[in-house]
């Protein structure tokens, strides 16, 4: 079993799109090759089909000293199957976010 890790990070205005690219392994981060799963939920109607619109809007319209995102980092037990890890990640993301928009990802490592 892997060591427990939990962390929370907030993003300043102008960093949400960059963070989204990193966690979804887009752009220059694609070569990492460690992404297993991504998912999202609770998106506003105008971002249902393209969640990156929400993060771009957050970068543009959030107040100067506001937070554009909160990132929760949770290590999950490596004794579970991939499907069990996917389900656990979805459930925990939903539980932590409540009715707020969520994006979750899982990677090997």
Coordinates of N, CA and C in Angstrom, one line a residue:
X1 N 0.8 -1.2 0.0 CA 0.0 0.0 0.0 C 0.9 1.2 0.0
X2 N 0.5 2.2 -0.8 CA 1.3 3.5 -0.8 C 1.0 4.4 0.4
X3 N 1.9 5.3 0.6 CA 1.8 6.3 1.7 C 0.7 7.2 1.4
X4 N 0.0 7.6 2.5 CA -1.1 8.5 2.4 C -0.6 9.9 2.1
X5 N -1.3 10.6 1.2 CA -0.9 12.0 0.9 C -2.2 12.8 0.6
X6 N -2.3 13.9 1.2 CA -3.5 14.8 1.0 C -2.9 16.2 0.9
X7 N -3.4 17.0 -0.1 CA -2.9 18.4 -0.2 C -4.0 19.2 -0.9
X8 N -4.0 20.5 -0.6 CA -5.0 21.4 -1.2 C -4.2 22.6 -1.7
X9 N -4.5 23.0 -3.0 CA -3.8 24.1 -3.6 C -4.9 25.0 -4.2
X10 N -4.6 26.3 -4.1 CA -5.5 27.3 -4.7 C -4.8 28.0 -5.8
X11 N -5.6 28.4 -6.8 CA -5.0 29.1 -8.0 C -5.3 30.5 -8.1
X12 N -4.4 31.4 -8.4 CA -4.6 32.8 -8.6 C -5.2 33.0 -10.0
X13 N -5.8 34.2 -10.2 CA -6.3 34.6 -11.5 C -5.2 34.4 -12.5
X14 N -5.6 33.8 -13.7 CA -4.7 33.7 -14.7 C -4.0 32.3 -14.7
X15 N -4.2 31.5 -13.7 CA -3.5 30.2 -13.6 C -4.4 29.0 -13.9
X16 N -5.7 29.2 -14.0 CA -6.6 28.0 -14.0 C -6.4 27.2 -15.3
X17 N -6.3 27.9 -16.5 CA -6.2 27.2 -17.7 C -4.9 26.4 -17.8
X18 N -3.8 27.0 -17.3 CA -2.5 26.3 -17.2 C -2.6 25.1 -16.3
X19 N -3.2 25.2 -15.2 CA -3.4 24.1 -14.3 C -4.2 23.0 -14.9
X20 N -5.3 23.4 -15.6 CA -6.1 22.4 -16.3 C -5.3 21.6 -17.3
X21 N -4.5 22.3 -18.1 CA -3.6 21.7 -19.1 C -2.7 20.7 -18.4
X22 N -2.2 21.0 -17.2 CA -1.2 20.2 -16.5 C -2.0 18.9 -16.0
X23 N -3.1 19.1 -15.3 CA -3.8 17.9 -14.7 C -4.4 17.0 -15.8
X24 N -4.8 17.5 -16.9 CA -5.3 16.7 -18.0 C -4.3 16.3 -19.0
X25 N -3.0 16.6 -18.7 CA -1.9 16.2 -19.5 C -2.1 16.7 -21.0
X26 N -2.5 18.0 -21.1 CA -2.6 18.6 -22.4 C -1.4 19.3 -22.8
X27 N -1.2 19.7 -24.1 CA -0.1 20.4 -24.6 C 1.2 19.8 -24.2
X28 N 2.1 20.6 -23.7 CA 3.5 20.1 -23.4 C 3.5 19.0 -22.3
X29 N 2.5 18.8 -21.6 CA 2.4 17.8 -20.5 C 2.0 16.4 -21.0
X30 N 1.6 16.4 -22.3 CA 1.1 15.1 -22.9 C 2.2 14.0 -22.9
X31 N 3.4 14.4 -23.0 CA 4.5 13.4 -23.1 C 4.8 12.6 -21.8
X32 N 4.2 13.1 -20.7 CA 4.4 12.4 -19.4 C 3.8 11.0 -19.4
X33 N 2.7 10.8 -20.1 CA 2.2 9.4 -20.3 C 1.7 8.7 -19.1
X34 N 1.4 9.5 -18.0 CA 0.9 8.8 -16.8 C -0.6 9.0 -16.5
X35 N -1.3 9.6 -17.4 CA -2.7 9.9 -17.1 C -3.5 8.6 -17.3
X36 N -4.4 8.3 -16.3 CA -5.2 7.1 -16.4 C -6.7 7.5 -16.6
X37 N -7.1 8.5 -16.0 CA -8.5 8.9 -16.1 C -8.7 10.4 -15.8
X38 N -9.7 11.0 -16.5 CA -10.2 12.3 -16.2 C -11.7 12.3 -16.3
X39 N -12.3 13.2 -15.6 CA -13.7 13.3 -15.6 C -14.1 14.7 -15.1
X40 N -15.3 15.1 -15.3 CA -15.8 16.3 -14.8 C -17.3 16.2 -14.5
X41 N -17.8 17.2 -13.8 CA -19.2 17.2 -13.4 C -19.6 18.6 -12.9
X42 N -20.9 18.7 -12.7 CA -21.5 20.0 -12.2 C -21.1 21.2 -13.0
X43 N -20.9 21.1 -14.3 CA -20.5 22.2 -15.1 C -21.8 23.1 -15.4
X44 N -21.5 24.4 -15.6 CA -22.6 25.2 -16.1 C -23.1 24.8 -17.5
X45 N -24.3 25.1 -17.8 CA -24.8 24.7 -19.1 C -23.9 25.1 -20.3
X46 N -23.3 26.3 -20.3 CA -22.5 26.8 -21.4 C -21.1 26.1 -21.4
X47 N -20.8 25.3 -20.4 CA -19.5 24.6 -20.4 C -19.7 23.0 -20.4
X48 N -20.9 22.6 -20.6 CA -21.2 21.1 -20.5 C -20.3 20.3 -21.4
X49 N -20.1 20.7 -22.6 CA -19.4 19.9 -23.6 C -17.9 20.3 -23.7
X50 N -17.5 21.4 -23.0 CA -16.1 21.8 -23.1 C -15.8 22.5 -21.8
X51 N -15.4 21.7 -20.8 CA -15.1 22.2 -19.4 C -14.0 23.2 -19.4
X52 N -13.1 23.2 -20.4 CA -12.0 24.2 -20.4 C -12.6 25.7 -20.5
X53 N -13.8 25.8 -21.0 CA -14.4 27.1 -21.1 C -14.6 27.7 -19.7
X54 N -15.0 26.9 -18.7 CA -15.1 27.4 -17.3 C -13.8 27.9 -16.8
X55 N -12.8 27.2 -17.0 CA -11.5 27.6 -16.4 C -10.9 28.9 -17.2
X56 N -11.2 29.0 -18.4 CA -10.8 30.2 -19.2 C -11.6 31.4 -18.7
X57 N -12.9 31.2 -18.4 CA -13.7 32.3 -17.9 C -13.3 32.6 -16.5
X58 N -12.9 31.7 -15.7 CA -12.4 31.9 -14.4 C -11.1 32.8 -14.4
X59 N -10.2 32.5 -15.4 CA -9.0 33.3 -15.5 C -9.3 34.7 -15.9
X60 N -10.4 34.9 -16.7 CA -10.7 36.2 -17.3 C -11.5 37.0 -16.3
X61 N -12.5 36.4 -15.6 CA -13.5 37.2 -14.9 C -13.4 37.1 -13.3
X62 N -12.5 36.3 -12.8 CA -12.4 36.3 -11.3 C -11.7 37.6 -10.9
X63 N -12.2 38.0 -9.7 CA -11.6 39.3 -9.2 C -10.1 39.1 -8.9
X64 N -9.4 40.3 -8.8 CA -8.0 40.3 -8.8 C -7.3 39.4 -7.8
X65 N -7.8 39.4 -6.6 CA -7.2 38.5 -5.5 C -8.0 37.3 -5.3
X66 N -8.9 36.9 -6.2 CA -9.8 35.8 -6.0 C -9.1 34.5 -6.3
X67 N -9.7 33.4 -6.0 CA -9.2 32.1 -6.3 C -9.9 31.5 -7.5
X68 N -9.2 31.1 -8.5 CA -9.8 30.5 -9.7 C -10.1 29.0 -9.6
X69 N -9.4 28.3 -8.7 CA -9.7 26.9 -8.5 C -9.1 26.5 -7.2
X70 N -9.6 25.4 -6.7 CA -9.1 24.7 -5.6 C -8.7 23.3 -6.1
X71 N -7.5 22.8 -5.8 CA -7.1 21.5 -6.3 C -6.8 20.7 -5.0
X72 N -7.5 19.5 -4.9 CA -7.3 18.6 -3.9 C -6.5 17.4 -4.4
X73 N -5.4 17.1 -3.8 CA -4.5 16.0 -4.2 C -4.7 14.9 -3.1
X74 N -5.1 13.7 -3.6 CA -5.3 12.6 -2.7 C -4.7 11.4 -3.2
X75 N -3.8 10.7 -2.5 CA -3.3 9.5 -2.9 C -4.3 8.4 -2.6
X76 N -4.5 7.5 -3.5 CA -5.5 6.4 -3.3 C -4.7 5.1 -3.2
X77 N -5.2 4.1 -2.5 CA -4.5 2.8 -2.3 C -4.2 2.1 -3.6
X78 N -3.0 1.7 -3.7 CA -2.6 1.0 -5.0 C -2.9 -0.5 -5.0
X79 N -3.7 -1.0 -4.0 CA -4.1 -2.4 -3.9 C -5.4 -2.6 -4.6
X80 N -6.0 -1.5 -5.1 CA -7.3 -1.5 -5.8 C -7.1 -1.7 -7.3
X81 N -8.1 -2.2 -7.9 CA -8.1 -2.4 -9.4 C -8.3 -1.0 -10.0
X82 N -7.9 -0.8 -11.3 CA -8.1 0.4 -12.0 C -9.6 0.9 -11.9
X83 N -10.5 0.0 -12.1 CA -11.9 0.3 -12.1 C -12.3 0.8 -10.7
X84 N -11.8 0.1 -9.6 CA -12.1 0.6 -8.3 C -11.6 1.9 -8.0
X85 N -10.4 2.2 -8.5 CA -9.7 3.5 -8.3 C -10.5 4.6 -9.0
X86 N -11.0 4.3 -10.3 CA -11.8 5.3 -11.0 C -13.1 5.6 -10.2
X87 N -13.8 4.6 -9.8 CA -15.0 4.8 -9.0 C -14.7 5.6 -7.7
X88 N -13.7 5.3 -7.0 CA -13.3 6.0 -5.8 C -13.0 7.4 -6.1
X89 N -12.2 7.7 -7.1 CA -11.8 9.0 -7.5 C -13.1 9.9 -7.8
X90 N -14.0 9.3 -8.6 CA -15.2 10.0 -8.9 C -16.0 10.3 -7.7
X91 N -16.2 9.3 -6.8 CA -17.0 9.5 -5.6 C -16.4 10.6 -4.7
X92 N -15.1 10.5 -4.5 CA -14.4 11.5 -3.6 C -14.5 12.9 -4.2
X93 N -14.3 13.0 -5.5 CA -14.3 14.4 -6.1 C -15.7 14.9 -5.9
X94 N -16.8 14.2 -6.1 CA -18.1 14.6 -5.9 C -18.4 15.0 -4.5
X95 N -17.9 14.2 -3.6 CA -18.2 14.4 -2.1 C -17.5 15.7 -1.7
X96 N -16.3 15.9 -2.1 CA -15.5 17.1 -1.7 C -16.1 18.4 -2.3
X97 N -16.6 18.3 -3.6 CA -17.0 19.5 -4.3 C -18.5 19.8 -4.0
X98 N -19.3 18.8 -3.7 CA -20.7 19.1 -3.5 C -21.3 19.5 -4.8
X99 N -21.9 20.7 -4.9 CA -22.6 21.2 -6.1 C -21.7 22.0 -7.0
X100 N -20.4 22.3 -6.6 CA -19.5 23.1 -7.3 C -19.0 22.3 -8.5
X101 N -18.6 23.0 -9.6 CA -18.0 22.2 -10.8 C -16.7 21.5 -10.3
X102 N -16.6 20.3 -10.9 CA -15.4 19.5 -10.6 C -14.7 19.0 -11.8
X103 N -13.4 18.8 -11.7 CA -12.6 18.1 -12.7 C -11.8 17.1 -11.9
X104 N -11.7 15.9 -12.2 CA -10.8 15.0 -11.5 C -10.0 14.2 -12.5
X105 N -8.8 13.8 -12.0 CA -7.9 13.0 -12.8 C -7.2 12.0 -12.0
X106 N -6.8 11.0 -12.6 CA -6.0 10.0 -11.9 C -4.7 9.7 -12.8
X107 N -3.6 9.5 -12.1 CA -2.4 9.1 -12.8 C -1.7 8.0 -12.1
X108 N -0.8 7.4 -12.9 CA 0.1 6.3 -12.3 C 1.2 7.0 -11.6
X109 N 1.5 6.6 -10.4 CA 2.7 7.2 -9.8 C 2.4 7.4 -8.4

